[in-house]
Short mmCIF file of C-alpha atoms and ligand atoms in Angstrom, two decimals:
data_model
loop_
_atom_site.label_atom_id
_atom_site.label_comp_id
_atom_site.label_asym_id
_atom_site.label_seq_id
_atom_site.Cartn_x
_atom_site.Cartn_y
_atom_site.Cartn_z
CA UNK A 1 -16.70 5.20 0.88
CA UNK A 2 -17.90 7.81 -1.78
CA UNK A 3 -19.77 5.35 -4.69
CA UNK A 4 -20.80 8.88 -6.34
CA UNK A 5 -17.42 10.09 -7.03
CA UNK A 6 -16.06 10.88 -10.45
CA UNK A 7 -14.36 8.22 -11.38
CA UNK A 8 -12.40 7.48 -14.86
CA UNK A 9 -13.85 4.50 -16.96
CA UNK A 10 -12.88 3.11 -19.88
CA UNK A 11 -15.40 1.66 -22.40
CA UNK A 12 -14.66 -1.14 -24.51
CA UNK A 13 -11.49 -3.46 -24.59
CA UNK A 14 -9.10 -4.96 -27.67
CA UNK A 15 -9.90 -8.28 -28.53
CA UNK A 16 -6.54 -9.76 -27.33
CA UNK A 17 -7.77 -7.97 -23.81
CA UNK A 18 -11.29 -8.87 -23.79
CA UNK A 19 -10.10 -12.54 -24.68
CA UNK A 20 -7.38 -12.60 -22.30
CA UNK A 21 -10.72 -11.60 -19.59
CA UNK A 22 -12.84 -14.32 -20.76
CA UNK A 23 -10.13 -17.36 -21.00
CA UNK A 24 -8.71 -15.74 -17.29
CA UNK A 25 -12.77 -16.34 -16.30
CA UNK A 26 -13.28 -19.50 -18.18
CA UNK A 27 -10.57 -21.19 -16.59
CA UNK A 28 -10.41 -20.04 -12.70
CA UNK A 29 -13.70 -18.61 -12.09
CA UNK A 30 -15.24 -15.33 -10.97
CA UNK A 31 -14.48 -12.82 -9.37
CA UNK A 32 -10.22 -12.76 -9.90
CA UNK A 33 -7.79 -10.27 -8.92
CA UNK A 34 -5.12 -10.77 -11.73
CA UNK A 35 -1.59 -9.97 -10.73
CA UNK A 36 0.23 -8.90 -13.41
CA UNK A 37 4.91 -9.78 -12.37
CA UNK A 38 5.05 -7.85 -15.07
CA UNK A 39 3.53 -4.58 -13.99
CA UNK A 40 5.29 -5.26 -10.18
CA UNK A 41 8.40 -5.18 -11.60
CA UNK A 42 8.14 -2.58 -13.36
CA UNK A 43 6.50 -0.68 -10.40
CA UNK A 44 10.58 -1.93 -8.79
CA UNK A 45 12.08 -0.04 -11.36
CA UNK A 46 10.62 3.00 -11.60
CA UNK A 47 10.72 3.83 -8.12
CA UNK A 48 14.13 2.83 -7.96
CA UNK A 49 14.86 5.06 -10.56
CA UNK A 50 12.71 7.88 -9.06
CA UNK A 51 14.89 7.26 -5.85
CA UNK A 52 18.27 6.58 -6.33
CA UNK A 53 20.11 5.07 -3.01
CA UNK A 54 17.25 4.61 -1.75
CA UNK A 55 16.34 1.38 -0.58
CA UNK A 56 13.25 -0.10 -0.97
CA UNK A 57 11.17 -2.18 1.95
CA UNK A 58 7.75 -3.19 0.66
CA UNK A 59 5.73 -2.60 3.20
CA UNK A 60 3.59 -5.97 2.38
CA UNK A 61 0.27 -5.30 4.26
CA UNK A 62 -0.58 -3.43 1.20
CA UNK A 63 -1.16 -6.83 -0.63
CA UNK A 64 0.01 -10.08 1.52
CA UNK A 65 0.63 -12.26 -1.33
CA UNK A 66 3.27 -14.86 -1.53
CA UNK A 67 3.79 -13.74 -5.63
CA UNK A 68 4.19 -10.55 -5.00
CA UNK A 69 6.29 -10.50 -2.08
CA UNK A 70 8.90 -13.54 -3.76
CA UNK A 71 8.51 -11.61 -7.27
CA UNK A 72 10.16 -8.05 -5.34
CA UNK A 73 12.91 -10.73 -3.32
CA UNK A 74 13.81 -11.61 -6.61
CA UNK A 75 14.87 -8.26 -7.43
CA UNK A 76 16.07 -7.00 -4.23
CA UNK A 77 13.47 -5.84 -2.67
CA UNK A 78 13.45 -5.74 1.56
CA UNK A 79 10.22 -5.77 3.34
CA UNK A 80 8.61 -3.87 5.69
CA UNK A 81 6.63 -6.06 8.40
CA UNK A 82 4.39 -4.78 11.23
CA UNK A 83 3.14 -8.54 12.63
CA UNK A 84 3.90 -12.52 13.22
CA UNK A 85 1.52 -13.17 10.29
CA UNK A 86 3.69 -10.88 7.89
CA UNK A 87 7.25 -11.98 8.76
CA UNK A 88 5.64 -16.25 8.52
CA UNK A 89 4.82 -14.98 5.38
CA UNK A 90 8.30 -14.53 4.80
CA UNK A 91 9.74 -17.79 6.06
CA UNK A 92 7.03 -20.07 4.16
CA UNK A 93 9.27 -18.19 0.93
CA UNK A 94 12.35 -18.98 2.69
CA UNK A 95 13.58 -15.02 3.09
CA UNK A 96 15.64 -13.88 5.66
CA UNK A 97 14.20 -11.86 8.46
CA UNK A 98 17.60 -9.80 8.12
CA UNK A 99 15.85 -8.62 4.88
CA UNK A 100 13.34 -6.85 6.68
CA UNK A 101 12.21 -3.84 9.23
CA UNK A 102 9.71 -4.20 12.06
CA UNK A 103 7.85 -0.74 11.62
CA UNK A 104 5.00 -1.12 13.64
CA UNK A 105 5.28 1.52 16.51
CA UNK A 106 3.43 -0.39 19.31
CA UNK A 107 4.05 -4.44 19.96
CA UNK A 108 3.31 -6.77 22.19
CA UNK A 109 6.14 -8.55 23.67
CA UNK A 110 5.81 -12.14 22.25
CA UNK A 111 5.24 -9.87 18.29
CA UNK A 112 9.11 -8.49 19.65
CA UNK A 113 10.10 -12.38 20.02
CA UNK A 114 8.73 -13.91 17.53
CA UNK A 115 10.40 -10.92 15.44
CA UNK A 116 13.70 -11.53 16.82
CA UNK A 117 13.30 -15.30 15.95
CA UNK A 118 12.61 -14.68 12.17
CA UNK A 119 15.95 -12.81 12.08
CA UNK A 120 14.42 -9.04 12.13
CA UNK A 121 16.43 -7.11 14.43
CA UNK A 122 15.61 -3.37 13.26
CA UNK A 123 12.92 -2.18 15.30
CA UNK A 124 10.59 1.23 15.01
CA UNK A 125 9.13 3.15 18.18
CA UNK A 126 8.19 6.86 18.80
CA UNK A 127 8.48 7.05 22.53
CA UNK A 128 10.11 4.89 25.68
CA UNK A 129 7.18 2.98 26.89
CA UNK A 130 7.82 0.74 23.91
CA UNK A 131 11.60 1.19 23.62
CA UNK A 132 11.87 -0.25 27.12
CA UNK A 133 10.16 -3.10 26.16
CA UNK A 134 13.41 -3.61 23.79
CA UNK A 135 15.56 -3.97 27.04
CA UNK A 136 16.46 -7.11 27.43
CA UNK A 137 17.68 -7.29 23.46
CA UNK A 138 18.97 -3.95 23.71
CA UNK A 139 22.83 -5.28 22.31
CA UNK A 140 20.86 -7.08 19.48
CA UNK A 141 18.42 -5.17 17.94
CA UNK A 142 18.84 -1.35 16.09
CA UNK A 143 16.59 1.32 17.10
CA UNK A 144 14.00 4.00 14.53
CA UNK A 145 12.69 7.13 16.07
CA UNK A 146 9.15 7.27 14.58
CA UNK A 147 8.42 11.17 14.29
CA UNK A 148 4.70 12.41 13.13
CA UNK A 149 4.61 15.18 10.30
CA UNK A 150 1.03 16.39 9.45
CA UNK A 151 -0.21 15.77 6.19
CA UNK A 152 -2.87 17.73 4.67
CA UNK A 153 -2.53 16.20 1.03
CA UNK A 154 -2.85 12.27 2.08
CA UNK A 155 -5.66 10.25 1.45
CA UNK A 156 -5.06 8.80 4.89
CA UNK A 157 -3.16 10.16 7.50
CA UNK A 158 -1.12 8.06 10.14
CA UNK A 159 0.46 10.81 12.04
CA UNK A 160 -2.55 11.02 13.64
CA UNK A 161 -2.17 7.90 15.22
CA UNK A 162 1.89 7.29 15.63
CA UNK A 163 4.83 9.22 15.55
CA UNK A 164 6.19 11.43 18.35
CA UNK A 165 6.50 15.07 17.98
CA UNK A 166 9.84 16.25 16.46
CA UNK A 167 10.74 18.66 19.61
CA UNK A 168 10.69 15.33 21.33
CA UNK A 169 13.06 13.04 19.02
CA UNK A 170 16.09 14.87 20.62
CA UNK A 171 15.66 13.42 23.86
CA UNK A 172 14.17 10.31 22.93
CA UNK A 173 17.31 9.17 20.83
CA UNK A 174 19.87 10.59 23.37
CA UNK A 175 17.70 8.99 26.35
CA UNK A 176 17.48 5.69 24.26
CA UNK A 177 21.18 5.72 23.96
CA UNK A 178 22.36 6.78 27.12
CA UNK A 179 19.90 3.31 28.17
CA UNK A 180 22.38 1.18 26.31
CA UNK A 181 19.98 1.27 23.29
CA UNK A 182 21.33 1.77 19.22
CA UNK A 183 19.23 3.92 18.27
CA UNK A 184 20.26 4.45 14.66
CA UNK A 185 17.75 6.87 12.50
CA UNK A 186 14.39 8.20 12.45
CA UNK A 187 12.20 7.26 10.48
CA UNK A 188 8.28 9.36 8.90
CA UNK A 189 5.47 7.65 7.51
CA UNK A 190 4.05 10.84 5.92
CA UNK A 191 0.00 8.95 5.07
CA UNK A 192 -0.81 6.87 2.23
CA UNK A 193 -1.93 8.34 -1.03
CA UNK A 194 -0.02 11.36 -0.61
CA UNK A 195 -0.42 13.30 -3.83
CA UNK A 196 1.07 16.81 -2.78
CA UNK A 197 5.71 16.32 -2.73
CA UNK A 198 5.88 19.08 -0.32
CA UNK A 199 4.83 16.76 2.34
CA UNK A 200 7.63 14.69 1.99
CA UNK A 201 10.04 17.25 1.07
CA UNK A 202 9.23 19.16 4.31
CA UNK A 203 9.68 15.82 6.75
CA UNK A 204 13.10 15.22 5.04
CA UNK A 205 14.33 18.28 5.43
CA UNK A 206 13.20 18.50 9.11
CA UNK A 207 14.60 15.25 9.93
CA UNK A 208 17.66 15.96 7.76
CA UNK A 209 17.51 18.97 10.88
CA UNK A 210 16.76 16.86 14.06
CA UNK A 211 19.89 14.09 12.67
CA UNK A 212 21.99 17.38 12.34
CA UNK A 213 21.12 18.56 16.24
CA UNK A 214 21.08 15.02 17.59
CA UNK A 215 24.21 13.86 16.37
CA UNK A 216 26.05 16.63 18.04
CA UNK A 217 25.67 15.50 21.44
CA UNK A 218 24.30 11.82 20.81
CA UNK A 219 27.59 9.30 21.72
CA UNK A 220 26.80 7.14 18.21
CA UNK A 221 25.64 9.24 15.44
CA UNK A 222 22.31 8.72 13.68
CA UNK A 223 22.93 6.93 10.59
CA UNK A 224 19.75 6.03 9.09
CA UNK A 225 16.67 8.17 7.41
CA UNK A 226 13.62 5.94 6.66
CA UNK A 227 11.35 8.31 4.65
CA UNK A 228 8.31 5.64 4.48
CA UNK A 229 5.39 5.22 2.25
CA UNK A 230 2.77 6.74 0.58
CA UNK A 231 3.88 7.38 -2.79
CA UNK A 232 0.52 7.99 -4.74
CA UNK A 233 -0.68 5.96 -7.81
CA UNK A 234 -2.83 7.87 -10.37
CA UNK A 235 -6.44 6.84 -9.63
CA UNK A 236 -7.61 9.76 -11.34
CA UNK A 237 -5.96 8.54 -14.62
CA UNK A 238 -5.70 12.31 -15.57
CA UNK A 239 -1.74 11.91 -16.21
CA UNK A 240 -0.28 12.48 -13.10
CA UNK A 241 2.88 13.66 -13.57
CA UNK A 242 4.98 11.26 -11.62
CA UNK A 243 8.60 12.92 -12.44
CA UNK A 244 7.53 16.01 -11.24
CA UNK A 245 6.51 14.45 -8.24
CA UNK A 246 9.67 12.87 -7.47
CA UNK A 247 12.52 15.87 -8.45
CA UNK A 248 11.78 17.51 -5.25
CA UNK A 249 11.58 14.60 -2.94
CA UNK A 250 14.85 13.58 -4.56
CA UNK A 251 16.41 16.76 -4.64
CA UNK A 252 15.35 17.33 -0.45
CA UNK A 253 17.20 13.69 -0.23
CA UNK A 254 20.36 14.90 -2.43
CA UNK A 255 20.66 18.21 0.34
CA UNK A 256 20.73 15.57 3.24
CA UNK A 257 24.76 14.92 4.20
CA UNK A 258 26.27 11.57 1.96
CA UNK A 259 26.79 9.90 4.88
CA UNK A 260 23.11 8.86 5.85
CA UNK A 261 21.20 4.95 5.03
CA UNK A 262 18.30 6.13 2.97
CA UNK A 263 15.23 3.74 3.28
CA UNK A 264 11.71 3.88 2.07
CA UNK A 265 8.77 1.55 2.70
CA UNK A 266 6.49 1.96 -0.21
CA UNK A 267 2.99 -0.08 0.01
CA UNK A 268 0.85 1.60 -2.44
CA UNK A 269 2.93 2.33 -5.40
CA UNK A 270 4.49 -1.12 -6.25
CA UNK A 271 1.46 -3.06 -5.92
CA UNK A 272 -1.73 -1.06 -6.66
CA UNK A 273 -1.03 -1.03 -10.90
CA UNK A 274 0.03 -4.82 -10.67
CA UNK A 275 -3.56 -6.13 -9.72
CA UNK A 276 -6.79 -5.77 -11.77
CA UNK A 277 -10.03 -7.08 -10.14
CA UNK A 278 -12.24 -9.17 -12.92
CA UNK A 279 -15.75 -9.51 -12.21
CA UNK A 280 -19.04 -10.65 -13.54
CA UNK A 281 -22.59 -9.17 -13.92
CA UNK A 282 -24.31 -11.62 -11.82
CA UNK A 283 -27.94 -10.30 -12.28
CA UNK A 284 -29.95 -6.55 -13.22
CA UNK A 285 -32.44 -4.66 -12.72
CA UNK A 286 -34.47 -1.56 -13.52
CA UNK A 287 -34.76 0.78 -9.83
CA UNK A 288 -36.44 4.24 -10.87
CA UNK A 289 -34.72 5.69 -14.10
CA UNK A 290 -31.33 4.21 -13.64
CA UNK A 291 -30.35 0.11 -14.10
CA UNK A 292 -28.18 -1.57 -11.61
CA UNK A 293 -26.23 -4.45 -12.21
CA UNK A 294 -25.16 -7.06 -9.42
CA UNK A 295 -21.32 -7.90 -9.79
CA UNK A 296 -20.24 -11.12 -8.15
CA UNK A 297 -17.51 -8.85 -6.12
CA UNK A 298 -17.90 -5.30 -4.37
CA UNK A 299 -17.64 -3.27 -1.14
CA UNK A 300 -17.39 -5.90 1.00
CA UNK A 301 -14.55 -7.85 -1.09
CA UNK A 302 -12.10 -7.09 -3.52
CA UNK A 303 -13.44 -2.84 -3.34
CA UNK A 304 -13.22 -2.78 0.37
CA UNK A 305 -10.18 -0.20 -0.34
CA UNK A 306 -13.39 2.96 -1.19
CA UNK A 307 -14.74 2.06 2.49
CA UNK A 308 -11.10 1.28 3.99
CA UNK A 309 -8.46 3.39 1.73
CA UNK A 310 -10.88 5.99 0.46
CA UNK A 311 -10.12 5.08 -2.85
CA UNK A 312 -12.20 5.31 -6.14
CA UNK A 313 -10.63 3.22 -8.78
CA UNK A 314 -10.77 3.52 -12.39
CA UNK A 315 -13.37 0.40 -14.25
CA UNK A 316 -13.80 -0.42 -17.52
CA UNK A 317 -16.28 -2.42 -19.31
CA UNK A 318 -15.48 -4.58 -21.95
CA UNK A 319 -18.06 -3.71 -24.04
CA UNK A 320 -18.69 -0.41 -26.04
CA UNK A 321 -21.05 -1.30 -28.66
CA UNK A 322 -24.39 -0.15 -27.48
CA UNK A 323 -25.97 3.71 -25.80
CA UNK A 324 -24.94 4.36 -22.66
CA UNK A 325 -27.82 5.19 -19.89
CA UNK A 326 -27.51 6.10 -15.88
CA UNK A 327 -26.36 3.38 -14.39
CA UNK A 328 -25.37 1.65 -10.74
CA UNK A 329 -22.70 -1.30 -10.23
CA UNK A 330 -23.40 -3.06 -7.05
CA UNK A 331 -21.53 -5.90 -5.11
CA UNK A 332 -23.41 -8.96 -4.13
CA UNK A 333 -23.76 -9.28 -0.58
CA UNK A 334 -27.51 -8.08 0.97
CA UNK A 335 -26.63 -5.23 2.07
CA UNK A 336 -27.30 -1.75 1.10
CA UNK A 337 -23.78 -0.10 1.52
CA UNK A 338 -22.69 -2.42 -0.80
CA UNK A 339 -22.91 -0.20 -3.96
CA UNK A 340 -19.17 0.57 -6.04
CA UNK A 341 -20.39 2.77 -8.14
CA UNK A 342 -23.03 5.26 -8.99
CA UNK A 343 -23.73 8.00 -11.50
CA UNK A 344 -22.14 6.25 -13.99
CA UNK A 345 -22.82 6.05 -17.99
CA UNK A 346 -22.58 2.75 -19.10
CA UNK A 347 -23.87 1.12 -22.42
CA UNK A 348 -26.69 -1.99 -22.00
CA UNK A 349 -24.32 -4.98 -20.00
CA UNK A 350 -25.52 -8.38 -19.63
CA UNK A 351 -25.40 -11.18 -17.46
CA UNK A 352 -22.23 -12.90 -17.88
CA UNK A 353 -20.19 -9.39 -18.68
CA UNK A 354 -17.15 -8.48 -16.88
CA UNK A 355 -16.47 -5.76 -15.40
CA UNK A 356 -12.72 -4.29 -14.98
CA UNK A 357 -11.31 -2.48 -11.67
CA UNK A 358 -7.68 -1.37 -12.59
CA UNK A 359 -4.99 -0.45 -9.85
CA UNK A 360 -6.30 -2.27 -7.64
CA UNK A 361 -3.18 -3.90 -5.95
CA UNK A 362 -2.91 -1.77 -2.83
CA UNK A 363 -5.96 -2.12 0.29
CA UNK A 364 -8.18 -4.68 -2.04
CA UNK A 365 -7.80 -7.99 -1.33
CA UNK A 366 -5.92 -6.94 1.94
CA UNK A 367 -9.10 -5.97 3.80
CA UNK A 368 -11.81 -7.95 2.02
CA UNK A 369 -14.27 -9.48 4.58
CA UNK A 370 -16.65 -13.03 3.88
CA UNK A 371 -19.48 -11.59 4.71
CA UNK A 372 -22.54 -13.27 3.61
CA UNK A 373 -19.90 -16.10 3.62
CA UNK A 374 -19.23 -15.58 -0.02
CA UNK A 375 -15.74 -16.17 -1.44
CA UNK A 376 -12.46 -14.39 -1.66
CA UNK A 377 -11.24 -13.09 -5.01
CA UNK A 378 -8.83 -15.62 -6.27
CA UNK A 379 -6.09 -14.27 -6.91
CA UNK A 380 -4.51 -15.23 -10.44
CA UNK A 381 -0.96 -14.95 -11.30
CA UNK A 382 0.20 -13.93 -14.90
CA UNK A 383 3.35 -13.07 -16.28
C1 LIG B 401 1.25 1.16 5.44
C2 LIG B 401 2.98 0.95 5.87
C3 LIG B 401 3.52 2.06 4.58
C4 LIG B 401 3.14 1.66 3.45
O1 LIG B 401 2.30 2.73 2.92
P1 LIG B 401 1.78 2.87 1.03
O2 LIG B 401 1.44 4.45 1.72
O3 LIG B 401 1.69 1.76 1.22
O4 LIG B 401 3.07 3.49 0.59
C5 LIG B 401 4.69 2.19 5.20
N1 LIG B 401 5.28 2.09 6.44
C6 LIG B 401 4.14 1.94 7.04
C7 LIG B 401 4.92 1.89 8.73
C8 LIG B 401 2.62 1.55 7.17
O5 LIG B 401 2.14 1.85 7.99
#
């Protein structure tokens, strides 16, 4: 976590915006996480537009909320699940397990059984021991092999923990097929908040070559490529050029043989821009030459992603009518690491003033804790 990190702050709000936030707090209390279905739909449509021909599987872990899952399901989105609880969420919404892939490379046998009961029939593995766990169901399930590609530009490098080496993929595919498994394709996840498209491009090209090599010897040709998640959002608010980011990825996909079924597992890109955090100033103190403001949400709550996900969220204060001074925003727990941001310049805030966190859908509520027995921010769905 880096509370010192340079972070975008927006000062002031339109009267409509301010009224919108104040009205939500008057009705629902504080702290809140405000889910905009409209923004979620926009993100889904934007990704469909950027990656035409790619089936999208929302990675539920990013923000496992029924309203998010339901809204995406209405648009035709599929789902990436990694646990029984995530399947349970789909079941409660009567969404078929057939619309899922189970992407956790390491599973308990009980989890495999639960996934099969839920109707999930595609599983990701990255080694023979994991593949063997699926032996009793090998005629019923399809298997994707996860390949690791290291990602220097991603905020969270997931290829350290999962994925076989590219040079192991062929042997694994052929041995799997020889043992009677329906090995259908390859998958990778370059890591989350990957801001350099070259990482995806290199992995797509490498997988294209591997599939070609494997298919020269395979009993059944591999026909699926799952390009994972990792697509970024603009936390820095510095005008990130999404068209320029996606263009080379699109070109790399277009250069693959046309008969490949393409899948992606976006989490952050779909949900981060769809959620704002609304917190209230509950106390203030002058310490040295800095003004401290204590909010009713913090690092143990919705801002937990600053710790686990290395995110630096853009902030907004509703007022802009006073001179700015050096300020610190801290969370409500008794722990001293519970500081959201230092080195800010803020207008003098009062108890009851609201602070808005933007782009707060991904890995926020999902990782918040009940430390100090504080309640989680209430999730409110709008539009
Ligand atoms: C977490 C995860 C995702 C989603 O990643 P984002 O960076 O949020 O897009 C997709 N696939 C797998 C296997 C994951 O673990």
